[in-house]
Coordinates of C-alpha atoms in Angstrom, one line a residue:
M29 CA -7.4 21.7 -10.6
E30 CA -5.9 20.7 -7.9
A31 CA -8.6 23.4 -6.0
A32 CA -11.5 20.8 -8.1
W33 CA -10.5 17.7 -5.1
T34 CA -8.6 19.8 -2.4
N35 CA -10.5 18.7 0.9
K36 CA -12.9 16.4 -0.4
I37 CA -13.9 12.9 -0.7
G38 CA -14.0 10.1 -3.4
V39 CA -12.9 11.0 -6.4
Q40 CA -16.8 11.9 -8.0
R41 CA -15.6 15.8 -8.3
V42 CA -12.5 15.4 -10.4
L43 CA -15.3 13.0 -12.8
L44 CA -17.5 16.4 -12.6
M45 CA -14.5 18.8 -13.8
C46 CA -13.7 16.2 -16.8
C47 CA -14.4 14.3 -19.2
V48 CA -11.4 11.9 -19.1
I49 CA -9.5 10.6 -15.2
R50 CA -6.7 9.0 -15.9
Y51 CA -6.1 6.6 -13.1
L52 CA -1.8 5.9 -11.8
L53 CA -0.9 2.0 -10.3
Y54 CA 2.0 0.9 -8.5
D55 CA 3.9 -1.6 -7.0
V56 CA 6.9 -2.3 -4.9
N57 CA 9.1 -5.3 -4.8
P58 CA 8.3 -7.6 -3.2
P59 CA 10.9 -8.7 -0.1
E60 CA 9.6 -4.4 1.0
G61 CA 8.3 -5.1 4.6
F62 CA 4.6 -3.1 5.2
N63 CA 6.6 -0.1 6.6
L64 CA 8.6 0.8 3.5
R65 CA 6.2 0.7 1.1
R66 CA 3.8 3.1 2.5
D67 CA 6.5 5.3 2.5
V68 CA 6.6 4.5 -1.2
Y69 CA 3.4 6.1 -1.2
L70 CA 4.5 9.5 0.3
R71 CA 6.6 9.1 -2.9
M72 CA 3.9 8.3 -4.6
A73 CA 1.3 11.3 -3.6
S74 CA 4.1 13.9 -4.0
L75 CA 4.4 12.9 -7.5
M76 CA 0.2 13.4 -8.5
K77 CA 1.0 16.7 -6.5
I78 CA 2.4 17.4 -10.0
L79 CA 0.3 15.4 -12.5
L80 CA -3.1 17.3 -11.2
K81 CA -1.4 20.8 -12.3
N82 CA -2.0 19.1 -15.7
E83 CA -4.2 16.2 -16.0
A84 CA -7.6 14.7 -13.3
W85 CA -5.5 11.9 -12.0
V86 CA -5.9 9.3 -9.9
L87 CA -4.2 7.3 -7.2
V88 CA -5.0 3.7 -7.3
L89 CA -4.3 2.2 -4.2
P90 CA -1.8 -1.3 -4.3
P91 CA -3.6 -3.9 -2.5
W92 CA -2.0 -5.3 0.3
G93 CA -0.2 -9.2 0.4
R94 CA 2.1 -11.9 0.8
L95 CA 4.7 -9.4 3.1
Y96 CA 8.1 -10.8 3.7
H97 CA 7.4 -9.8 8.2
W98 CA 3.6 -11.3 7.6
Q99 CA 4.6 -15.3 8.7
S100 CA 1.4 -15.9 10.3
K101 CA -0.3 -18.9 10.3
D102 CA -3.5 -19.6 8.6
L103 CA -4.1 -16.4 6.8
E104 CA -4.3 -15.9 3.6
Q105 CA -3.5 -12.6 2.9
V106 CA -3.7 -11.3 0.3
R107 CA -5.8 -8.9 -1.8
I108 CA -6.1 -6.2 1.7
P109 CA -8.1 -3.4 0.6
W110 CA -6.3 -0.2 2.4
S111 CA -8.6 0.7 4.4
A112 CA -8.2 -2.7 6.8
F113 CA -5.2 -0.2 7.9
F114 CA -6.0 3.1 6.6
D115 CA -9.0 5.9 6.4
V116 CA -8.9 6.2 3.2
S117 CA -11.1 9.6 3.5
N118 CA -8.2 11.1 5.5
L119 CA -6.0 10.1 2.7
N120 CA -8.6 11.6 -0.3
K121 CA -7.8 15.0 1.9
N122 CA -5.0 15.4 0.5
I123 CA -5.0 13.3 -3.0
P124 CA -7.4 11.8 -4.7
V125 CA -7.4 7.7 -4.5
I126 CA -9.6 4.9 -5.1
E127 CA -9.1 0.9 -4.0
Y128 CA -7.9 -1.2 -6.6
E129 CA -11.4 -3.0 -6.6
E130 CA -12.9 0.3 -7.5
F131 CA -10.4 1.1 -10.1
I132 CA -12.3 -2.4 -12.4
A133 CA -15.7 -1.4 -11.9
E134 CA -14.4 2.3 -12.7
S135 CA -12.4 1.4 -15.5
G136 CA -14.4 -1.1 -17.6
G137 CA -12.3 -3.4 -16.1
P138 CA -8.8 -5.8 -14.6
F139 CA -6.8 -4.1 -17.8
I140 CA -4.1 -1.8 -17.3
Q141 CA -3.1 -0.2 -19.8
Q142 CA 1.0 0.3 -20.4
I143 CA 3.2 -1.2 -17.3
Y144 CA 6.5 0.7 -16.7
V145 CA 9.1 -1.0 -15.1
L146 CA 11.1 0.8 -13.3
Q147 CA 15.0 0.2 -12.8
G148 CA 18.4 1.9 -13.2
Y149 CA 21.3 2.7 -15.4
A150 CA 23.4 -0.1 -16.5
E151 CA 26.0 2.1 -16.8
G152 CA 25.5 3.5 -13.4
W153 CA 26.5 7.3 -12.0
T154 CA 28.4 8.4 -14.8
E155 CA 32.3 9.2 -13.9
G156 CA 30.3 9.0 -10.0
H157 CA 28.5 11.6 -11.6
W158 CA 25.2 12.2 -10.0
E159 CA 22.1 13.7 -12.2
E160 CA 18.9 13.1 -12.1
K161 CA 17.6 11.5 -15.6
V162 CA 14.8 8.8 -17.1
D163 CA 15.3 7.1 -20.5
E164 CA 13.1 4.7 -22.2
R165 CA 16.0 1.6 -22.0
L166 CA 15.8 -2.1 -22.7
C167 CA 14.8 -4.3 -20.1
M168 CA 18.5 -4.4 -17.5
E169 CA 16.7 -8.0 -15.9
D170 CA 13.4 -10.3 -16.8
H171 CA 10.6 -8.1 -15.5
A172 CA 7.5 -10.4 -14.0
Y173 CA 5.2 -10.4 -17.3
V174 CA 5.0 -12.9 -19.2
N175 CA 3.1 -13.0 -22.5
D176 CA 0.2 -14.7 -23.0
K177 CA -1.9 -16.6 -25.8
Q178 CA -3.8 -13.4 -26.5
G179 CA -1.2 -11.2 -26.4
F180 CA -2.0 -9.2 -23.1
Y181 CA -0.1 -9.8 -19.8
R182 CA -0.5 -11.8 -16.7
G183 CA 2.2 -11.3 -13.9
W184 CA 1.2 -11.0 -10.2
F185 CA -1.0 -7.5 -9.5
W186 CA -1.6 -7.7 -5.6
G187 CA -3.2 -11.0 -6.3
Y188 CA -6.1 -10.4 -8.9
K189 CA -5.5 -12.7 -11.2
E190 CA -8.1 -12.2 -14.1
T191 CA -5.7 -8.4 -14.0
R192 CA -4.0 -8.2 -17.6
G193 CA -2.0 -5.7 -18.7
L194 CA -1.7 -4.0 -22.8
S195 CA 1.1 -3.0 -23.1
V196 CA 5.3 -3.3 -20.6
A197 CA 8.0 -1.0 -21.4
C198 CA 11.3 -0.8 -19.2
V199 CA 12.0 3.2 -18.1
S200 CA 15.6 3.7 -16.3
V201 CA 15.0 7.0 -13.1
Q202 CA 17.4 8.5 -11.6
G203 CA 16.4 10.4 -9.2
S204 CA 12.5 11.8 -7.4
A205 CA 9.9 10.6 -8.4
S206 CA 8.7 14.2 -10.2
I207 CA 11.3 12.3 -13.2
I208 CA 8.5 10.4 -13.7
V209 CA 6.2 12.8 -14.6
P210 CA 6.8 13.7 -18.6
V211 CA 7.1 10.5 -19.3
L212 CA 3.2 10.4 -18.3
L213 CA 1.9 13.4 -19.7
K214 CA 4.1 13.4 -23.1
N215 CA 5.2 9.7 -23.9
T216 CA 2.0 7.2 -23.8
T217 CA -1.7 8.3 -23.5
A218 CA -2.5 5.4 -21.9
Q219 CA -6.0 6.4 -19.6
S220 CA -4.1 3.6 -16.7
V221 CA -0.5 3.4 -16.3
M222 CA 2.0 1.5 -13.3
L223 CA 4.8 2.1 -12.3
D224 CA 6.1 -1.3 -10.7
R225 CA 9.2 -1.1 -8.6
A226 CA 7.6 2.6 -7.4
E227 CA 10.9 3.2 -5.0
N228 CA 13.7 2.6 -7.5
L229 CA 12.1 6.8 -7.0
L230 CA 13.6 8.7 -4.5
H231 CA 11.3 11.4 -2.9
D232 CA 12.0 15.0 -4.0
H233 CA 10.9 17.2 -0.6
Y234 CA 12.2 15.0 2.2
A235 CA 10.8 16.1 5.5
G236 CA 8.9 19.8 3.2
K237 CA 5.1 20.3 3.9
S238 CA 4.4 17.8 0.8
Y239 CA 5.7 15.1 2.9
W240 CA 4.2 16.0 6.3
D241 CA 0.6 16.1 4.4
A242 CA 0.8 12.9 2.7
R243 CA 2.3 11.7 6.2
R244 CA 0.1 13.3 7.7
S245 CA -2.9 11.7 5.9
M246 CA -2.0 8.1 6.8
V247 CA -4.8 8.4 9.8
F248 CA -4.6 4.6 11.1
A249 CA -7.7 3.4 10.4
K250 CA -10.1 4.0 13.3
H251 CA -10.5 0.0 14.4
L252 CA -7.0 0.2 15.1
R253 CA -7.1 2.9 17.0
V254 CA -10.2 1.5 19.1
V255 CA -7.5 -1.5 19.5
G256 CA -4.9 0.8 20.3
D257 CA -6.5 2.8 23.4
E258 CA -8.9 0.6 24.6
F259 CA -5.3 -1.6 25.4
R260 CA -3.4 1.3 26.4
A261 CA -6.1 2.1 28.9
K262 CA -6.5 -1.4 30.7
Y263 CA -2.7 -2.7 31.0
L264 CA -0.8 0.9 30.3
N265 CA -2.8 3.2 32.6
S266 CA -2.4 5.8 29.9
T267 CA -5.4 7.6 27.9
D268 CA -5.6 10.9 25.4
E269 CA -6.8 12.6 28.2
L270 CA -3.6 12.0 30.6
D271 CA -1.1 11.9 28.3
N272 CA -1.9 14.6 26.3
T273 CA -2.5 13.3 23.2
I274 CA -6.2 14.6 22.4
Y275 CA -6.7 13.9 18.6
N276 CA -8.4 14.9 15.5
E277 CA -9.2 12.0 12.7
D278 CA -9.4 15.5 10.5
W279 CA -5.6 15.4 10.0
T280 CA -6.4 18.6 8.5
K281 CA -7.4 20.0 11.6
M282 CA -5.0 18.6 13.7
K283 CA -2.1 20.4 14.5
V284 CA -0.1 19.9 17.7
K285 CA 2.6 21.9 19.0
L286 CA 5.8 19.9 20.6
G287 CA 6.3 19.0 23.3
T288 CA 3.1 19.3 24.6
A289 CA 2.6 15.5 24.5
K290 CA 3.1 14.1 27.6
G291 CA 2.2 10.2 26.8
G292 CA 1.5 7.0 29.2
P293 CA 3.5 6.0 32.4
Y294 CA 5.5 3.2 30.5
L295 CA 8.6 3.1 28.2
G296 CA 7.8 2.2 24.6
V297 CA 10.1 -0.2 23.3
H298 CA 10.9 -1.7 19.5
L299 CA 13.2 -4.6 19.0
R300 CA 13.7 -5.2 15.4
R301 CA 15.3 -8.6 15.1
K302 CA 14.7 -11.2 12.4
D303 CA 16.6 -10.3 9.5
F304 CA 19.1 -7.5 11.0
I305 CA 20.3 -10.5 13.6
W306 CA 21.3 -13.2 10.5
G307 CA 22.5 -9.7 8.9
H308 CA 25.1 -10.0 11.9
R309 CA 24.6 -6.1 12.5
K310 CA 26.6 -4.8 14.9
D311 CA 24.3 -1.9 15.7
V312 CA 21.4 -3.8 17.2
P313 CA 22.1 -5.4 20.9
S314 CA 22.0 -8.7 22.3
I315 CA 18.8 -9.4 24.5
K316 CA 20.5 -9.0 27.4
G317 CA 22.2 -5.8 26.3
T318 CA 18.3 -4.8 25.0
A319 CA 17.5 -5.7 29.1
M320 CA 20.2 -3.4 30.2
K321 CA 19.5 -0.7 28.2
I322 CA 15.6 -1.0 29.0
Q323 CA 16.3 -1.8 32.7
S324 CA 18.6 1.4 32.8
L325 CA 15.9 3.8 31.5
M326 CA 13.3 2.2 33.2
K327 CA 14.6 3.8 36.0
E328 CA 15.7 6.8 35.2
L329 CA 12.8 7.7 33.9
K330 CA 10.8 6.9 36.9
L331 CA 8.6 4.3 34.7
E332 CA 7.5 0.6 36.1
K333 CA 5.9 -0.4 32.6
V334 CA 7.6 -1.1 29.6
F335 CA 5.8 -1.8 26.5
V336 CA 8.1 -4.2 23.6
A337 CA 7.2 -4.2 19.7
T338 CA 9.1 -6.5 18.2
D339 CA 9.6 -9.1 15.7
A340 CA 11.7 -11.2 18.0
A341 CA 11.5 -16.0 18.1
E342 CA 10.2 -17.1 21.3
D343 CA 13.3 -18.0 22.3
D344 CA 15.0 -14.8 22.5
L345 CA 11.2 -13.1 24.5
K346 CA 11.7 -16.3 26.9
E347 CA 15.2 -14.6 27.7
L348 CA 14.3 -11.2 27.6
K349 CA 12.2 -12.2 30.1
S350 CA 14.2 -13.6 31.7
F351 CA 16.0 -10.2 32.4
L352 CA 12.3 -8.1 32.2
S353 CA 9.7 -9.5 34.6
K354 CA 7.0 -6.9 34.0
I355 CA 7.1 -7.2 29.9
I356 CA 3.7 -6.1 28.8
R357 CA 2.7 -7.2 25.1
F358 CA 0.2 -7.1 22.3
E359 CA -1.0 -10.8 21.8
P360 CA -4.1 -11.0 19.7
T361 CA -5.9 -14.0 20.0
Q362 CA -6.1 -16.4 16.6
E363 CA -10.0 -14.4 16.1
E364 CA -8.1 -11.1 16.5
L365 CA -5.2 -11.7 14.2
Q366 CA -8.0 -12.9 11.6
L367 CA -9.7 -9.9 12.0
Y368 CA -6.5 -7.8 11.9
Q369 CA -3.9 -9.2 10.2
D370 CA -0.5 -8.9 10.6
G371 CA -0.6 -6.1 9.0
G372 CA -3.5 -4.5 11.6
V373 CA -0.9 -5.5 14.7
A374 CA 1.6 -4.0 13.9
I375 CA -0.8 -0.5 13.7
I376 CA -1.8 -1.5 16.5
D377 CA 1.8 -1.8 17.9
Q378 CA 3.2 1.5 16.6
W379 CA 0.3 3.0 18.2
I380 CA 1.1 2.4 21.3
C381 CA 4.6 3.2 21.1
A382 CA 4.2 6.3 19.6
H383 CA 2.0 7.0 22.9
A384 CA 4.4 6.3 25.2
R385 CA 6.0 8.6 27.7
F386 CA 9.9 7.8 26.1
F387 CA 10.1 5.6 23.0
I388 CA 13.7 4.1 21.6
G389 CA 13.3 1.8 18.6
T390 CA 15.9 -0.4 16.9
S391 CA 18.6 1.4 14.4
V392 CA 17.4 2.4 10.5
S393 CA 14.1 -0.1 10.7
T394 CA 11.4 1.8 8.8
F395 CA 9.1 0.1 11.7
S396 CA 10.8 2.3 14.3
F397 CA 10.3 5.4 11.1
R398 CA 7.3 5.7 11.5
I399 CA 6.7 6.0 15.3
H400 CA 9.5 8.5 15.2
E401 CA 6.7 10.3 12.6
E402 CA 3.4 9.7 14.9
R403 CA 4.6 11.0 17.9
E404 CA 5.9 13.7 15.6
I405 CA 2.4 14.2 14.7
L406 CA 1.2 13.6 18.2
G407 CA 3.4 16.3 19.5
F408 CA 5.9 14.4 21.5
D409 CA 9.5 16.1 22.5
P410 CA 12.1 15.0 20.2
K411 CA 14.1 13.7 23.0
T412 CA 11.8 11.4 23.7
T413 CA 10.8 10.6 20.1
Y414 CA 14.6 10.2 18.3
N415 CA 16.5 7.2 20.0
R416 CA 17.7 4.1 19.4
L417 CA 19.5 1.1 20.7
C418 CA 22.6 0.8 20.5
G419 CA 24.6 -2.6 19.7
D420 CA 26.7 -4.4 22.9
H421 CA 30.3 -3.4 21.3
E422 CA 29.2 -0.4 19.0
K423 CA 31.6 2.8 20.0
E424 CA 29.5 5.7 17.9
C425 CA 25.9 4.8 18.5
E426 CA 24.6 8.0 16.4
Q427 CA 21.2 8.2 17.1
P428 CA 18.3 8.6 14.8
T429 CA 18.2 12.3 13.4
H430 CA 14.9 14.4 14.0
W431 CA 13.2 15.5 10.9
K432 CA 10.9 18.0 12.6
I433 CA 6.6 18.5 11.5
V434 CA 6.0 21.5 8.6
Y435 CA 2.6 22.6 9.1

């Protein structure tokens, strides 16, 4: 079954060999951000690999929108297709995927036959013992789906108000994504199945080959990479030729030895503030502490420029600039913001940080994690990648784990 679609673009190749295609849809807990959602996609890709060994399935990409970190005013930012941020043809070289509007056209309308709301177990771990298990259970909390007068279920559905669910059930899960396979293959014959709260499923093989195949396939949309590259060239004296970061858009042909990438003559910094500060986290430095670390690194690395990606408030930025006069940031015009949206701007920031001579991020931030992975793909020495800012009073500042790329 897998051989029928590997390295071919579009879902049509499944149609040619099979009479019935089944569609897997998914969604994530609303408060979760852009970069964790990208991680959940990797889990779904792993699940798809197993399903495809048994039946013809296609993953429906959940439209982007209404994310907590996307706070730009005057932007609607809903029903955004994946093609706005990623190269979908590259995703298709790993598993068959389609956009949600393609699913509506292909499946005969905005109907999802079966919705499974994933949840934990009310009793938690049994006597502290962890075991992988899955059971259809009563819903532990009120779910977000409301039965209408016609007997359909209405919900958020990524901003597509016309979408309806035909059936909703709650499933308790404890374990990796593959534990849901028997439910999808044996418990339902629905052609379209949605897993809501998909973040409750864990990685099957974190940082294994399947993980890295899916991660490498998440190539950023070309128009965003071009913007980042032009910014690097104009403000940071950085080009792929100078930096040894020649990029192949086809991820299946991109294989670089670690340590070969040099990077542009600038320090890349990701400084997460907002909710990390509200949580009074001890592993996030003060603005002054951040500035001192940046100054120290620039001196040590003999770099004169620093690029900062941050969600910091204006007051924090003003304070940072009082310590560092030469901060460089990607600050889109209103027209650019309309074009790229907040998600696109985040990707441009990540792309620029990924090409820096040296990168330092924020503790346990998924934004920083995604930059680590991008630099791993580009072939940077891990010592220049897996670094984080330390809290002002942090006694043991443990640095991020190096998850080595697997081909």
